[in-house]
XYZ file of C-alpha atoms in Angstrom:
458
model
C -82.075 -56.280 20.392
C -80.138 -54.286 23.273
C -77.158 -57.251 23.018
C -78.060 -56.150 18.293
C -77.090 -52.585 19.133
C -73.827 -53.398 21.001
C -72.478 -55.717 18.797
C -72.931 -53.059 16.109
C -71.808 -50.475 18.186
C -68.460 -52.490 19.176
C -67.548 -53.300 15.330
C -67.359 -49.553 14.911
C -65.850 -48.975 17.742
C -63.052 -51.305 17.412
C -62.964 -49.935 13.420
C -62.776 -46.170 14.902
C -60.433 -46.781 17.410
C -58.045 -49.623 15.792
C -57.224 -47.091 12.933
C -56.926 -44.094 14.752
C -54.703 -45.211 17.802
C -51.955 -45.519 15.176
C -51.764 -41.620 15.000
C -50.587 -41.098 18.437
C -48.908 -44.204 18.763
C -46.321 -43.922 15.678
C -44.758 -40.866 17.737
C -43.908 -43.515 20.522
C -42.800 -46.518 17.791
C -40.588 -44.250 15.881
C -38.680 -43.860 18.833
C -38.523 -47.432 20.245
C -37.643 -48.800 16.803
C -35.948 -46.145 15.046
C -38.018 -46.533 12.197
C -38.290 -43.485 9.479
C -40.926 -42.192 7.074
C -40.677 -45.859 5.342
C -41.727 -47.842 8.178
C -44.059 -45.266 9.933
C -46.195 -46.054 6.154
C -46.175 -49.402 6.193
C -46.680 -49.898 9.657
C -49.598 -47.335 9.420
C -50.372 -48.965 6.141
C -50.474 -52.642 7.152
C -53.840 -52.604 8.765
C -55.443 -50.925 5.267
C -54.199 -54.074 3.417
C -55.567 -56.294 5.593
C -59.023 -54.900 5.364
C -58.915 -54.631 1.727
C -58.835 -58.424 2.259
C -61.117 -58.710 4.907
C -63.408 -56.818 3.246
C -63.879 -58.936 -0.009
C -63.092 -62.437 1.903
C -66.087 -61.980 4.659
C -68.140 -60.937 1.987
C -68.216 -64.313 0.811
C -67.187 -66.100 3.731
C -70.511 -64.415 5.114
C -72.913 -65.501 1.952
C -71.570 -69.505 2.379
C -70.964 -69.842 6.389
C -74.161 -67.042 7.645
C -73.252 -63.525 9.319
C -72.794 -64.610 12.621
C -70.393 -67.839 11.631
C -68.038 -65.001 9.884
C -68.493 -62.510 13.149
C -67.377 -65.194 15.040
C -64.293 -65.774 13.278
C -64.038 -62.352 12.941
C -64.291 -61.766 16.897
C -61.293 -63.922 17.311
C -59.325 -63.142 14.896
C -59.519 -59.397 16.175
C -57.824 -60.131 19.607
C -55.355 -62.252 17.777
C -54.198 -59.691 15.558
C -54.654 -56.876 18.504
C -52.127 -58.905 20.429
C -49.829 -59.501 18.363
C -49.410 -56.035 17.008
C -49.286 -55.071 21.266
C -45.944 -57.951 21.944
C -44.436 -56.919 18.362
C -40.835 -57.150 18.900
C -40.098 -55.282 15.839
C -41.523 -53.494 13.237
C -41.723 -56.311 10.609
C -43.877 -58.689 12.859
C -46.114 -55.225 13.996
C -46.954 -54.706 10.452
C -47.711 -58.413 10.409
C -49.970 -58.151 13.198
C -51.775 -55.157 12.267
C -52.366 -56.760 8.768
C -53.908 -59.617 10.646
C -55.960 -57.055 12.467
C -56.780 -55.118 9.641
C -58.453 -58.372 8.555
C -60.968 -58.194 11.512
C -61.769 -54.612 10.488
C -62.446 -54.724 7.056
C -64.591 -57.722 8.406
C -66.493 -56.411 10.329
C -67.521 -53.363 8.125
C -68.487 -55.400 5.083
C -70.262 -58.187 7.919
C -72.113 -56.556 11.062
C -73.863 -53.955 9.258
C -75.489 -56.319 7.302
C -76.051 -58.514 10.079
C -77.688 -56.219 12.339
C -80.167 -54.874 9.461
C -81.219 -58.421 8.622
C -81.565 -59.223 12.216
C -83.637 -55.413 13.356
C -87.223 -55.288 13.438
C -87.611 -52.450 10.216
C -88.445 -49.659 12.800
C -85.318 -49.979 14.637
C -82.901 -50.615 11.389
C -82.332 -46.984 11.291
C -81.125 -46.436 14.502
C -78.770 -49.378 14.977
C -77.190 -48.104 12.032
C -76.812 -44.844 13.681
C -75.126 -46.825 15.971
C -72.366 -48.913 13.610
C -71.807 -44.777 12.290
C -71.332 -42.614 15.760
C -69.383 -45.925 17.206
C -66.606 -45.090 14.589
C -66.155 -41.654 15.369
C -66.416 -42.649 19.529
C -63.716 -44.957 18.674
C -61.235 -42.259 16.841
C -62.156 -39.847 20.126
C -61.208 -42.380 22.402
C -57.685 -43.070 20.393
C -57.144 -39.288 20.150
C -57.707 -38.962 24.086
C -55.453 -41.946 25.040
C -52.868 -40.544 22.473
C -53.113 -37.264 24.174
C -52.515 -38.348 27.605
C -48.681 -39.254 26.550
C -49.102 -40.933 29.610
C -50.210 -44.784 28.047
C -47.257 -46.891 26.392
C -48.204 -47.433 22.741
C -48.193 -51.448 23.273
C -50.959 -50.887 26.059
C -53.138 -48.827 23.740
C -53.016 -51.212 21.172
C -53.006 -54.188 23.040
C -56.204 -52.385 24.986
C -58.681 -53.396 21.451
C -58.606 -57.153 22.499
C -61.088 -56.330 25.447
C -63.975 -55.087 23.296
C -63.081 -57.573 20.563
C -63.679 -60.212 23.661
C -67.076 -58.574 24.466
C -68.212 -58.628 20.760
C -67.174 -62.092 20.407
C -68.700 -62.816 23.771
C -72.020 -61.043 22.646
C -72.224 -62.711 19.619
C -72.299 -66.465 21.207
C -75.697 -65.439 22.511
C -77.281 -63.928 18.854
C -78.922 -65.869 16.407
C -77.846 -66.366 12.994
C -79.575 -63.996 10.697
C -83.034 -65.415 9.621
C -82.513 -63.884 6.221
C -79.261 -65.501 5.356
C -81.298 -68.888 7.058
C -84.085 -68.799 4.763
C -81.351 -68.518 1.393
C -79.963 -71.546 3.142
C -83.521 -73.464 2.806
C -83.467 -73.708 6.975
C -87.183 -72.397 7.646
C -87.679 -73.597 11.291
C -84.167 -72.552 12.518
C -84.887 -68.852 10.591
C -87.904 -68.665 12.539
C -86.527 -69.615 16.580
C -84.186 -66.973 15.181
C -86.537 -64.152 14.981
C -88.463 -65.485 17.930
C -85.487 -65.134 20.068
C -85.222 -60.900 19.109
C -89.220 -60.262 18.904
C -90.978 -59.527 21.884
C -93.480 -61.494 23.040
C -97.177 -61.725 21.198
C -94.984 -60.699 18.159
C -95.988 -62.324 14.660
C -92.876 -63.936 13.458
C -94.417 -66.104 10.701
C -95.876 -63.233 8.832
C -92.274 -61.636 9.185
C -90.866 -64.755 8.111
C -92.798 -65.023 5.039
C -92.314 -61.738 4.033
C -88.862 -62.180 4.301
C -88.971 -65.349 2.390
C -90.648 -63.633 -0.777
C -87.614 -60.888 -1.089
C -85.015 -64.010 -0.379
C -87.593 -66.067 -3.630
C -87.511 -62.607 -5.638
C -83.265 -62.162 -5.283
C -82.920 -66.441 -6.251
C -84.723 -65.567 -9.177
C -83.750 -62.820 -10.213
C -81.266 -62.610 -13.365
C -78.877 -60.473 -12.310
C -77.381 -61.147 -9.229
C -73.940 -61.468 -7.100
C -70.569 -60.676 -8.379
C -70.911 -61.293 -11.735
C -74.476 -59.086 -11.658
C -72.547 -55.929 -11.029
C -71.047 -56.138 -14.337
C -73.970 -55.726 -16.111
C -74.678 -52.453 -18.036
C -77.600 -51.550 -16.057
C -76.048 -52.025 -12.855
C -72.410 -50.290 -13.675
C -74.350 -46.436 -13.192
C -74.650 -47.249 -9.081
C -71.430 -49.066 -8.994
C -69.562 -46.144 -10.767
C -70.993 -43.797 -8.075
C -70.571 -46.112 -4.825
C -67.032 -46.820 -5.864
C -66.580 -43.493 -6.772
C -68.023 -41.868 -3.948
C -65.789 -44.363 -1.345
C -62.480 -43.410 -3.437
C -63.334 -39.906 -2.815
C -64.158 -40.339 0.631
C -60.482 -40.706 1.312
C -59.202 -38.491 -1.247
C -60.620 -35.651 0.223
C -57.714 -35.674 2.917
C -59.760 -37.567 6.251
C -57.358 -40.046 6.857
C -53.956 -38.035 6.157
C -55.303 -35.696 9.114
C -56.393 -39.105 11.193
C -53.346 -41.314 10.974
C -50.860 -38.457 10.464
C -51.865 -35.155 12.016
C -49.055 -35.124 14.977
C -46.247 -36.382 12.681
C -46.918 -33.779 10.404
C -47.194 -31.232 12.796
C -44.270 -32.336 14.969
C -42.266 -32.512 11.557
C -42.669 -28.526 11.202
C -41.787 -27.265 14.408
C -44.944 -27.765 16.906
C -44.327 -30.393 19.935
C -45.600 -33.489 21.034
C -47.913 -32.205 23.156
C -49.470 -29.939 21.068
C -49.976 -32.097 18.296
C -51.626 -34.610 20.223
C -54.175 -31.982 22.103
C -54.545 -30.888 18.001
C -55.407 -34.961 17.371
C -58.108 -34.840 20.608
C -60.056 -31.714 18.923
C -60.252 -33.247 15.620
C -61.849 -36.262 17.000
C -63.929 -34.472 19.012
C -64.831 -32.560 15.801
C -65.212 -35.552 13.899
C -67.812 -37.093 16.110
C -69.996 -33.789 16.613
C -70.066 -33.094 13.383
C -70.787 -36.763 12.356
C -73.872 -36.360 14.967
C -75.122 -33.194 13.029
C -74.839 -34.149 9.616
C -76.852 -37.631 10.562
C -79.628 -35.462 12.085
C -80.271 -33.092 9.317
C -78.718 -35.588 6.314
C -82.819 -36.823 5.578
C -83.824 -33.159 5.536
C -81.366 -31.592 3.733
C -80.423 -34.606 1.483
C -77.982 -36.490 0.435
C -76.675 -35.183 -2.853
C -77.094 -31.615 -1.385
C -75.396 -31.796 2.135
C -72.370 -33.406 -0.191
C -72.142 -31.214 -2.539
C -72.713 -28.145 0.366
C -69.427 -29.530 2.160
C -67.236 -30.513 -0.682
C -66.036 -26.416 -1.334
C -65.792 -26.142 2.165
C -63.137 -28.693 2.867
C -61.329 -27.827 -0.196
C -60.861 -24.141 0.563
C -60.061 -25.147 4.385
C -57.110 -27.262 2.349
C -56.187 -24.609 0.549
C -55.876 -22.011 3.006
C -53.704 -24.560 5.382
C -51.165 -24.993 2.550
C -51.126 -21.446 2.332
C -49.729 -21.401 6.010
C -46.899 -24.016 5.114
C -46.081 -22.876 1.713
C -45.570 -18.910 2.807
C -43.683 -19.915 5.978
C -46.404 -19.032 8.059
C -46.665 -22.112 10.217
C -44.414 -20.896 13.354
C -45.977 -20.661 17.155
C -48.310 -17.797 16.275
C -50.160 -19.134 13.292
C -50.769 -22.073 15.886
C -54.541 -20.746 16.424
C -55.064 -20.286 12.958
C -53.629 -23.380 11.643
C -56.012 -25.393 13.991
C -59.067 -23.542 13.164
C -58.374 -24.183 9.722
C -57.804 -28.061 10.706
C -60.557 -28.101 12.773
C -62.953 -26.645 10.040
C -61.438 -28.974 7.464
C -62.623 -31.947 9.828
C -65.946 -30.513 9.878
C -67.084 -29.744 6.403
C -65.699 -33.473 5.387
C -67.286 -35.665 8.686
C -70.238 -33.774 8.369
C -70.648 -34.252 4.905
C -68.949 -36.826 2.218
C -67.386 -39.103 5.086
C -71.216 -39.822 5.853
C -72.088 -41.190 2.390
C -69.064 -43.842 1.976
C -70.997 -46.862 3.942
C -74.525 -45.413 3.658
C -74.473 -45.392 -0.264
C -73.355 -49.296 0.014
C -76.811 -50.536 1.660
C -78.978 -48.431 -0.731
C -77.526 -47.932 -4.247
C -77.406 -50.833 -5.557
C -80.136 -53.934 -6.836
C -80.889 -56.586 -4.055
C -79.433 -59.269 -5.493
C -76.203 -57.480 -6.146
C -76.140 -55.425 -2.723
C -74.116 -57.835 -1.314
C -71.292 -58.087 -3.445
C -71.567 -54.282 -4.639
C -71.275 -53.563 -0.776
C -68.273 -55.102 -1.038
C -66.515 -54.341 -3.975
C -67.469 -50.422 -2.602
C -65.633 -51.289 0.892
C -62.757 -52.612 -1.042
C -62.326 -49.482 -3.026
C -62.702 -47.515 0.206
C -60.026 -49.580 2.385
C -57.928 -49.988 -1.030
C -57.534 -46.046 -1.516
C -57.321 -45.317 2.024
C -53.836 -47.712 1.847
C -52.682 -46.149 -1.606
C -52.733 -42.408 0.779
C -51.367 -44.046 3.652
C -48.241 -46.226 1.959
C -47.268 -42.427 -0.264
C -48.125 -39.765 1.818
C -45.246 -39.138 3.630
C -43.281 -39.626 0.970
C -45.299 -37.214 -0.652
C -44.813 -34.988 1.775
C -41.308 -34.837 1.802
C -40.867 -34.951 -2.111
C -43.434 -31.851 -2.685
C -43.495 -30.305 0.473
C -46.435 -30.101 3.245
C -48.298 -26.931 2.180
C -48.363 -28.257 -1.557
C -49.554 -31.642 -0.513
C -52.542 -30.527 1.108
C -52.768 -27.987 -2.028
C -52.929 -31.873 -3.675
C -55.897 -32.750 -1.446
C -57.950 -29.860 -2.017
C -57.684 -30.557 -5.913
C -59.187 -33.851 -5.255
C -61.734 -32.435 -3.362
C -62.953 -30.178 -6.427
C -62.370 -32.827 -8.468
C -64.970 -34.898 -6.204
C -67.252 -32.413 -6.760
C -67.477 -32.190 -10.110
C -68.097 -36.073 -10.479
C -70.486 -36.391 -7.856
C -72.643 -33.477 -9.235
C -72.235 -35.187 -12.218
C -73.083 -38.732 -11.548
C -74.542 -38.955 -7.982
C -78.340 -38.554 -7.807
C -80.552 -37.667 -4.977
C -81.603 -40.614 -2.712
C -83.121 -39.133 -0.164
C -87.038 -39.991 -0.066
C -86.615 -42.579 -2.434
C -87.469 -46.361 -1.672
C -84.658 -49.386 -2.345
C -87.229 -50.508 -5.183
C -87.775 -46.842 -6.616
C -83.940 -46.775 -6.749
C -83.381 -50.275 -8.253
C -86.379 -49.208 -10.918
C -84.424 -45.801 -11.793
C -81.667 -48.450 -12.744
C -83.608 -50.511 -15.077
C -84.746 -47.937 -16.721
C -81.303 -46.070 -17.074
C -82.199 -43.276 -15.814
C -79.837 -42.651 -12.936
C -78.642 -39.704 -13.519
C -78.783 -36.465 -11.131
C -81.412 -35.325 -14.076
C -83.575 -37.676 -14.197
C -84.101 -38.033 -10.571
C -84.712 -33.902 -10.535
C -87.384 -34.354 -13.390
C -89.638 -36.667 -11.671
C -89.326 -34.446 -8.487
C -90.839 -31.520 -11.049
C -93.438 -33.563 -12.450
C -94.910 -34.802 -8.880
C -94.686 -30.933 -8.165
C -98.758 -29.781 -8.328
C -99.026 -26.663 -10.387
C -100.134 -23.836 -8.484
């Protein structure tokens, strides 16, 4: 289980770190290949695209050929694209590479966090999910740091991914393939070495076995199931709010302040150096904050601690477009300006950026979770490229302070839909969520009134 929690650990490491390295490292390309605004999109772009197709291919890939076939692939296909984006003699065959890469990552979203929970012991799920979630925001602290240092040549720090990718691929030769997806496959003796080989000693596998047999019996016969399950009227309530909820997650501004913090900055008067340091305390936030809002998010809820954030990060918006707009973004609005980044990054890690992959392994029926899993990554990675290919354009056809004027309308728009359509989760079972479905009554509501009516009178 220790060799479990570092494969998960590395996927979100390498997804952390593989998209946020680009931030600092576009300051260094633009130079070498005189690229402009154009480029520095696509280039920063590329990788998005290629998850978007990672994402929906190892979905599949994973349900015909088993989670740790597709990992496998995955593995190598991460230190092929890494070093090829790392030798990229120019920027068409970089954006090639990091589209190949971008493969790996949406990959290994959509694959290891499914692997891991089929492979945990239910006591330990929880926390090796933890693990998949702080591992992304170690990896965009790591990038931040080495993009800080202005010290590391950007072909190193990209080209630096293929070690980890090598572990994880490594690791993975030793794991089993998941006894869940072995049991769908009709392989009962192999699905059972393979929880033998992550159960201690004394442990009994065959009752685990058959209890994971009768879920695997239930989601064969069940009616709905798969892609063409999510289209049923029943189901469309949870995939309206997962898709919505991983749209919003990059509308609300995250990854124009990840991938293009120092360009913006260094495009209105603030240097290298500063912009980078700015990069290293917004990872820093990101991760802290991701830490807290994880510790509190069963106690405080789901719904709630979304809703809670969501005015937060839009004001923080608001007020930095203020600075821009006025002409109030010289050397001594410096402070300000990165307090106001700083709490931007902490009202959205801490709060909606923790519901976009959480949402996917909970909301929707289990013979549909799968593929709704999916088509939610896929709307994540798919918005997060539509931002990255315009927003520099944006920028420089509306102006910075009114973009991120822009952003902070999404953000209220985000609120209104989720306190319209997302329900509260927290507490509830997978089954008491799937039966909520059924019964159409999924709405914020409905949940509320059956939390009144198990309230004893006093």
């Amino acid at each position: 289980m220790v060799v479990v929690a570092l494969v998960s650990a590395i996927s979100g490491l390498l997804y952390g770190y593989d998209t946020g390295i680009i931030s600092g490292a576009l300051l260094q390309i633009s130079d070498d290949f005189q690229t402009g605004d154009g480029w520095e999109q696509v280039i920063a772009a590329s990788i998005l695209a290629g998850a978007v197709i990672g994402a929906l291919t190892c979905s599949r890939l994973g349900e015909r050929r088993g989670r740790r076939g597709t990992l496998l692939v995955v593995g190598i296909v991460f230190v092929v694209g890494t070093l090829g984006a790392a030798l990229a003699p120019n920027p068409v065959l970089l954006s090639v590479a990091r589209l190949v890469l971008g493969f790996a990552v949406g990959g290994a979203t959509q694959t290891a966090p499914v692997y891991v929970a089929e492979l945990a012991p239910t006591k330990y799920r929880g926390r090796l999910v933890l693990c998949f979630q702080i591992a992304i925001g170690v990896g965009i602290l790591i990038a931040t740091i080495v993009g800080a240092t202005e010290l590391v040549d950007w072909r190193i720090s990209i080209g630096a991914a293929a070690v980890p990718a090598a572990i994880m691929f490594l690791l993975m030769l030793r794991l089993p393939e998941s006894p869940r997806w072995l049991l769908k496959a009709g392989q009962d003796d192999r699905a059972l070495e393979a929880l033998e080989r992550v159960r201690p000693d004394g442990y009994d596998v065959r009752a685990e076995r058959d209890e994971i047999a009768e879920l695997v019996q239930e989601e064969n016969q069940a009616s709905t199931s798969g892609w063409r399950g999510l289209r049923e009227a029943w189901v469309r309530p949870a995939l309206i709010v997962g898709c919505g909820l991983a749209i919003f997650t990059q509308l609300s501004g995250i990854e124009m302040i990840v991938y293009y913090s120092p360009t913006i900055l260094t495009d209105n008067g603030f240097s290298d150096t500063v912009a980078l340091r700015v990069s290293v305390a917004l990872g820093a936030t990101y991760l802290v904050t991701q830490l807290i809002g994880l510790a509190i998010i069963d106690r405080v809820g789901r719904r709630r601690l979304t809703l809670i954030t969501l005015p937060g990060a839009a004001l923080s918006l608001i007020v930095l477009g203020t600075f821009f707009v006025t002409d109030n973004a010289g050397k001594a609005q410096v402070p300000y300006i990165v307090a106001t980044l700083v709490a931007f990054m902490a009202f959205t890690a801490g709060g909606i950026q923790l519901m976009g992959w959480l949402t996917g392994s909970e909301i929707y029926p289990l013979a549909t979770r799968s593929a709704g899993a999916a088509a939610q990554s896929a709307s994540l990675w798919g918005t997060n490229l539509l931002i990255t290919l315009s927003l520099l354009t944006i920028i420089d056809t509306i102006g910075t302070g009114q973009t991120f004027w822009l952003y902070a309308a999404f953000n209220v728009v985000a609120f209104i839909f989720l306190f319209k359509r997302m329900p509260e989760l927290t507490g509830r079972s997978l089954e008491q969520i799937e039966g909520r479905l059924h019964e159409g009554r999924f709405r914020p509501a409905d949940f509320a009134a059956d939390d009144r009516s198990r309230t004893p009178a006093r």
